[in-house]
Every structure is written in structure tokens, then in C-alpha cells.
PDB file of C-alpha atoms in Angstrom:
ATOM      1  CA  MET A 856     134.361  28.652 122.744  1.00 39.00           C
ATOM      2  CA  GLN A 857     135.645  32.213 122.774  1.00 46.00           C
ATOM      3  CA  ARG A 858     133.100  35.051 122.957  1.00 51.00           C
ATOM      4  CA  GLU A 859     133.438  37.716 120.226  1.00 64.00           C
ATOM      5  CA  GLN A 860     133.919  41.309 121.138  1.00 72.00           C
ATOM      6  CA  LEU A 861     132.253  43.995 119.101  1.00 75.00           C
ATOM      7  CA  SER A 862     134.726  46.728 118.248  1.00 80.00           C
ATOM      8  CA  ILE A 863     132.709  50.064 118.712  1.00 87.00           C
ATOM      9  CA  PRO A 864     134.993  52.244 116.645  1.00 89.00           C
ATOM     10  CA  LYS A 865     135.144  49.779 113.763  1.00 90.00           C
ATOM     11  CA  THR A 866     131.425  49.313 113.839  1.00 89.00           C
ATOM     12  CA  LEU A 867     130.883  52.990 113.890  1.00 92.00           C
ATOM     13  CA  LEU A 868     133.113  53.386 110.824  1.00 93.00           C
ATOM     14  CA  TYR A 869     131.052  50.630 109.160  1.00 93.00           C
ATOM     15  CA  LEU A 870     127.879  52.498 109.903  1.00 93.00           C
ATOM     16  CA  VAL A 871     129.185  55.766 108.522  1.00 94.00           C
ATOM     17  CA  PHE A 872     130.330  54.008 105.454  1.00 94.00           C
ATOM     18  CA  ALA A 873     126.879  52.449 105.068  1.00 93.00           C
ATOM     19  CA  LEU A 874     125.334  56.087 105.327  1.00 93.00           C
ATOM     20  CA  VAL A 875     127.650  57.370 102.725  1.00 92.00           C
ATOM     21  CA  PHE A 876     126.886  54.445 100.371  1.00 89.00           C
ATOM     22  CA  TYR A 877     123.185  54.925 101.062  1.00 91.00           C
ATOM     23  CA  ALA A 878     123.497  58.544  99.990  1.00 90.00           C
ATOM     24  CA  LEU A 879     125.320  57.588  96.865  1.00 87.00           C
ATOM     25  CA  GLN A 880     122.786  54.789  96.173  1.00 85.00           C
ATOM     26  CA  ALA A 881     119.822  57.180  96.602  1.00 83.00           C
ATOM     27  CA  SER A 882     121.398  59.826  94.520  1.00 84.00           C
ATOM     28  CA  LEU A 883     124.152  58.912  92.012  1.00 77.00           C
ATOM     29  CA  PHE A 884     123.748  55.151  91.527  1.00 71.00           C
ATOM     30  CA  GLY A 885     119.979  55.298  91.520  1.00 69.00           C
ATOM     31  CA  MET A 886     120.010  57.736  88.459  1.00 71.00           C
ATOM     32  CA  TRP A 887     121.856  55.604  86.068  1.00 75.00           C
ATOM     33  CA  SER A 888     121.536  52.165  84.723  1.00 78.00           C
ATOM     34  CA  ILE A 889     123.623  49.766  82.540  1.00 82.00           C
ATOM     35  CA  ARG A 890     121.509  48.054  79.957  1.00 84.00           C
ATOM     36  CA  GLY A 891     118.458  48.514  82.162  1.00 83.00           C
ATOM     37  CA  TYR A 892     119.971  47.107  85.292  1.00 86.00           C
ATOM     38  CA  HIS A 893     120.542  49.355  88.400  1.00 83.00           C
ATOM     39  CA  LEU A 894     123.508  49.046  90.765  1.00 85.00           C
ATOM     40  CA  ASP A 895     122.693  48.193  94.377  1.00 87.00           C
ATOM     41  CA  LEU A 896     125.729  47.929  96.636  1.00 90.00           C
ATOM     42  CA  LEU A 897     124.095  48.107  99.989  1.00 91.00           C
ATOM     43  CA  PRO A 898     123.665  44.320 100.328  1.00 93.00           C
ATOM     44  CA  ALA A 899     127.463  43.992  99.643  1.00 94.00           C
ATOM     45  CA  LEU A 900     128.052  46.034 102.788  1.00 95.00           C
ATOM     46  CA  VAL A 901     126.357  43.363 104.897  1.00 96.00           C
ATOM     47  CA  THR A 902     128.302  40.490 103.270  1.00 95.00           C
ATOM     48  CA  ALA A 903     131.632  42.275 103.618  1.00 94.00           C
ATOM     49  CA  ALA A 904     131.029  43.102 107.274  1.00 94.00           C
ATOM     50  CA  ALA A 905     129.873  39.596 108.068  1.00 93.00           C
ATOM     51  CA  LEU A 906     132.719  37.841 106.133  1.00 93.00           C
ATOM     52  CA  LEU A 907     135.485  40.125 107.422  1.00 91.00           C
ATOM     53  CA  ASP A 908     134.530  40.363 111.100  1.00 90.00           C
ATOM     54  CA  GLY A 909     131.792  37.827 111.866  1.00 89.00           C
ATOM     55  CA  PRO A 910     128.213  37.564 112.760  1.00 92.00           C
ATOM     56  CA  MET A 911     128.048  40.493 115.355  1.00 92.00           C
ATOM     57  CA  GLU A 912     129.218  43.085 112.767  1.00 92.00           C
ATOM     58  CA  GLY A 913     127.174  41.421 110.101  1.00 93.00           C
ATOM     59  CA  VAL A 914     124.003  41.750 112.219  1.00 94.00           C
ATOM     60  CA  VAL A 915     124.719  45.445 113.103  1.00 95.00           C
ATOM     61  CA  VAL A 916     125.486  46.493 109.481  1.00 95.00           C
ATOM     62  CA  GLY A 917     122.602  44.337 108.313  1.00 96.00           C
ATOM     63  CA  VAL A 918     119.993  46.004 110.550  1.00 95.00           C
ATOM     64  CA  THR A 919     121.359  49.373 109.524  1.00 94.00           C
ATOM     65  CA  VAL A 920     121.199  48.604 105.881  1.00 94.00           C
ATOM     66  CA  GLY A 921     117.623  47.236 106.312  1.00 93.00           C
ATOM     67  CA  LEU A 922     116.610  50.361 108.110  1.00 92.00           C
ATOM     68  CA  LEU A 923     118.078  52.470 105.332  1.00 91.00           C
ATOM     69  CA  TYR A 924     116.027  50.530 102.725  1.00 87.00           C
ATOM     70  CA  ASP A 925     113.003  51.184 104.846  1.00 87.00           C
ATOM     71  CA  VAL A 926     113.769  54.870 105.129  1.00 86.00           C
ATOM     72  CA  GLY A 927     113.917  54.932 101.357  1.00 79.00           C
ATOM     73  CA  PHE A 928     110.421  53.474 101.137  1.00 69.00           C
ATOM     74  CA  ILE A 929     111.509  50.347  99.176  1.00 68.00           C
ATOM     75  CA  GLY A 930     109.019  47.491  99.552  1.00 64.00           C
ATOM     76  CA  VAL A 931     107.385  46.144 102.705  1.00 67.00           C
ATOM     77  CA  ASP A 932     108.243  47.947 105.962  1.00 73.00           C
ATOM     78  CA  GLY A 933     110.221  45.897 108.427  1.00 81.00           C
ATOM     79  CA  LEU A 934     111.064  43.141 105.970  1.00 87.00           C
ATOM     80  CA  TYR A 935     114.421  44.500 105.031  1.00 91.00           C
ATOM     81  CA  PRO A 936     115.869  44.930 108.519  1.00 93.00           C
ATOM     82  CA  LEU A 937     114.889  41.295 109.388  1.00 93.00           C
ATOM     83  CA  PHE A 938     116.275  39.843 106.129  1.00 94.00           C
ATOM     84  CA  PHE A 939     119.629  41.689 106.407  1.00 95.00           C
ATOM     85  CA  LEU A 940     119.765  40.803 110.061  1.00 95.00           C
ATOM     86  CA  LEU A 941     119.392  37.178 109.279  1.00 96.00           C
ATOM     87  CA  PHE A 942     121.709  37.272 106.365  1.00 96.00           C
ATOM     88  CA  GLY A 943     124.417  39.035 108.370  1.00 94.00           C
ATOM     89  CA  LEU A 944     124.130  36.434 111.146  1.00 94.00           C
ATOM     90  CA  ILE A 945     124.285  33.457 108.699  1.00 94.00           C
ATOM     91  CA  ALA A 946     127.041  34.878 106.539  1.00 92.00           C
ATOM     92  CA  GLY A 947     128.974  35.740 109.656  1.00 91.00           C
ATOM     93  CA  ALA A 948     128.576  32.189 111.020  1.00 90.00           C
ATOM     94  CA  MET A 949     129.606  30.764 107.697  1.00 89.00           C
ATOM     95  CA  SER A 950     132.734  32.989 107.680  1.00 85.00           C
ATOM     96  CA  ARG A 951     133.730  31.308 110.925  1.00 81.00           C
ATOM     97  CA  LEU A 952     132.931  27.761 109.692  1.00 82.00           C
ATOM     98  CA  THR A 953     133.651  27.398 106.017  1.00 80.00           C
ATOM     99  CA  LEU A 954     134.195  30.633 104.152  1.00 74.00           C
ATOM    100  CA  SER A 955     137.235  32.997 104.380  1.00 77.00           C
ATOM    101  CA  GLY A 956     137.108  36.776 104.328  1.00 76.00           C
ATOM    102  CA  SER A 957     138.486  36.682 100.793  1.00 86.00           C
ATOM    103  CA  TYR A 958     137.059  38.605  97.780  1.00 90.00           C
ATOM    104  CA  VAL A 959     135.949  35.354  96.067  1.00 91.00           C
ATOM    105  CA  SER A 960     133.901  34.421  99.089  1.00 90.00           C
ATOM    106  CA  MET A 961     132.365  38.002  99.096  1.00 91.00           C
ATOM    107  CA  LEU A 962     131.369  37.548  95.423  1.00 93.00           C
ATOM    108  CA  ILE A 963     129.661  34.184  96.122  1.00 93.00           C
ATOM    109  CA  MET A 964     127.864  35.436  99.157  1.00 93.00           C
ATOM    110  CA  THR A 965     126.851  38.718  97.553  1.00 94.00           C
ATOM    111  CA  ALA A 966     125.417  36.839  94.560  1.00 95.00           C
ATOM    112  CA  VAL A 967     123.494  34.535  96.937  1.00 95.00           C
ATOM    113  CA  GLU A 968     122.221  37.450  98.948  1.00 94.00           C
ATOM    114  CA  MET A 969     121.126  39.394  95.923  1.00 94.00           C
ATOM    115  CA  VAL A 970     119.214  36.447  94.381  1.00 96.00           C
ATOM    116  CA  VAL A 971     117.436  35.645  97.710  1.00 95.00           C
ATOM    117  CA  LEU A 972     116.693  39.304  98.239  1.00 91.00           C
ATOM    118  CA  GLY A 973     115.243  39.577  94.738  1.00 91.00           C
ATOM    119  CA  LEU A 974     113.066  36.556  95.331  1.00 92.00           C
ATOM    120  CA  VAL A 975     111.936  37.868  98.691  1.00 90.00           C
ATOM    121  CA  ARG A 976     111.108  41.210  96.949  1.00 86.00           C
ATOM    122  CA  TYR A 977     109.102  39.317  94.277  1.00 89.00           C
ATOM    123  CA  PHE A 978     107.112  37.119  96.551  1.00 89.00           C
ATOM    124  CA  ALA A 979     106.513  39.649  99.395  1.00 84.00           C
ATOM    125  CA  TYR A 980     105.922  42.854  97.391  1.00 80.00           C
ATOM    126  CA  LEU A 981     105.847  42.539  93.536  1.00 80.00           C
ATOM    127  CA  LEU A 982     103.603  39.483  93.106  1.00 80.00           C
ATOM    128  CA  PRO A 983     100.860  40.554  95.563  1.00 78.00           C
ATOM    129  CA  GLN A 984     100.930  44.307  94.681  1.00 80.00           C
ATOM    130  CA  THR A 985     101.509  44.186  90.904  1.00 83.00           C
ATOM    131  CA  GLY A 986     101.287  40.673  89.669  1.00 82.00           C
ATOM    132  CA  ALA A 987     104.639  41.071  87.916  1.00 84.00           C
ATOM    133  CA  SER A 988     105.977  38.448  85.586  1.00 87.00           C
ATOM    134  CA  PHE A 989     108.294  36.049  87.184  1.00 90.00           C
ATOM    135  CA  GLY A 990     110.447  35.721  84.043  1.00 90.00           C
ATOM    136  CA  LEU A 991     110.886  39.550  83.865  1.00 88.00           C
ATOM    137  CA  VAL A 992     111.732  39.737  87.555  1.00 89.00           C
ATOM    138  CA  LEU A 993     114.186  36.834  87.261  1.00 92.00           C
ATOM    139  CA  ARG A 994     115.957  38.549  84.394  1.00 92.00           C
ATOM    140  CA  GLN A 995     116.245  41.784  86.548  1.00 91.00           C
ATOM    141  CA  ILE A 996     117.553  39.712  89.462  1.00 93.00           C
ATOM    142  CA  VAL A 997     120.237  38.041  87.448  1.00 94.00           C
ATOM    143  CA  GLY A 998     121.240  41.295  85.655  1.00 94.00           C
ATOM    144  CA  GLY A 999     121.307  43.238  88.971  1.00 92.00           C
ATOM    145  CA  THR A1000     123.256  40.547  90.715  1.00 94.00           C
ATOM    146  CA  LEU A1001     125.919  40.397  87.942  1.00 94.00           C
ATOM    147  CA  LEU A1002     126.212  44.200  88.003  1.00 92.00           C
ATOM    148  CA  THR A1003     126.527  44.327  91.765  1.00 91.00           C
ATOM    149  CA  CYS A1004     129.213  41.515  91.651  1.00 93.00           C
ATOM    150  CA  VAL A1005     131.228  43.393  89.021  1.00 92.00           C
ATOM    151  CA  PHE A1006     131.258  46.505  91.246  1.00 92.00           C
ATOM    152  CA  CYS A1007     131.351  45.152  94.742  1.00 92.00           C
ATOM    153  CA  PHE A1008     135.039  45.628  94.967  1.00 94.00           C
ATOM    154  CA  VAL A1009     134.199  49.349  95.622  1.00 93.00           C
ATOM    155  CA  VAL A1010     132.624  48.059  98.869  1.00 93.00           C
ATOM    156  CA  TYR A1011     135.028  45.272  99.767  1.00 95.00           C
ATOM    157  CA  LEU A1012     138.354  47.086  99.561  1.00 94.00           C
ATOM    158  CA  PRO A1013     137.516  49.915 101.982  1.00 94.00           C
ATOM    159  CA  MET A1014     135.735  47.527 104.421  1.00 93.00           C
ATOM    160  CA  ARG A1015     138.686  45.221 104.362  1.00 93.00           C
ATOM    161  CA  ARG A1016     140.938  48.237 105.133  1.00 93.00           C
ATOM    162  CA  ILE A1017     138.822  49.244 108.127  1.00 92.00           C
ATOM    163  CA  SER A1018     138.696  45.666 109.306  1.00 90.00           C
ATOM    164  CA  ARG A1019     142.561  45.208 109.143  1.00 90.00           C
ATOM    165  CA  ARG A1020     143.029  48.584 110.871  1.00 89.00           C
ATOM    166  CA  PHE A1021     141.174  47.471 113.904  1.00 84.00           C
ATOM    167  CA  ALA A1022     142.401  43.802 113.818  1.00 77.00           C
ATOM    168  CA  ASP A1023     145.385  44.428 116.026  1.00 60.00           C
ATOM    169  CA  ARG A1024     143.470  46.103 118.810  1.00 55.00           C
TER     170      ARG A1024
END
């Protein structure tokens, strides 16, 4: 089995891209909603990195995205880096075994990630803290997942370009 090499320049570009998207998420995307659903593209970064380049990049981008969530004081501290680390690892492994780095694979994995993330948020934070209604939260999860899937091309196309730029090296 061939050992994967982590491309430092490519990974640094992914991390800069994640920081830019976090800034957009915290400012521009966080201010508007479509029919009550908010756009969250940060999880799509983890999926794109994992599907395009494998588990190593998925883990690095996943931990970064999780830390950015924690910096934004969203939910339980430490839960997001662990969740996105595991998701990046699993999605990267699946990209090597069954999934391709195609846009359709990205849509499927992003949808799965968003639903699982929403359920983790509900059971780890919303239910114990506020006792939120599961039906209401499920509606928000489905709406937010659909909205993210509609706009995740905004993440996929630049990340695919970065990945292909460093593929020859």
C-alpha cells in the first residue's frame, strides 16, 4: 500500500480558503437567510478536501473548520474539531474506496455531513440546554442541508481547481 504524502502548499491554500469562507460565513452569510434557513458552507470545505485529496487533507481541513466553529462560540467546545476530524477521515477513506471526487459525490457526502452534524448539535447542545422540539430542529436540518447543497458549488469549484493545480507535483 502506498503511503500518501501531504502537500504543504496545497494544504496551506485550503486553510487560507477556509479562513476566507469563515469570514464570509461569520459576516455576510450569517446575516441573511432564505425562507428562514441559513447558509453554512464550512462543512462543504471538509467534504471537498476529503473527496478531492483523501483522508490527510480531510483531517487537516476538518480540524481547522472545527476550530473555526469553536472560535465562533457555536455549541459545545471541542465537539466540532472532533466531529470534522472524524468526518474528514471517513470521507477521505470512502473517496479512496468507493466514491470519486465528482460533484455528485460531494453533494451526497455534504448532505450526509449536514444531517449528522445537525443531529449532533441537537443531541449534544440543543436538547440538554433548551429542550428544543425535534420536529422543529429536523425541519431546520433538512432546509439548511438543501440550501447548502444548492450553493456548495461555490466551495467545490475553487477547491477542485486547487487540487488539480497541485496534482502534477
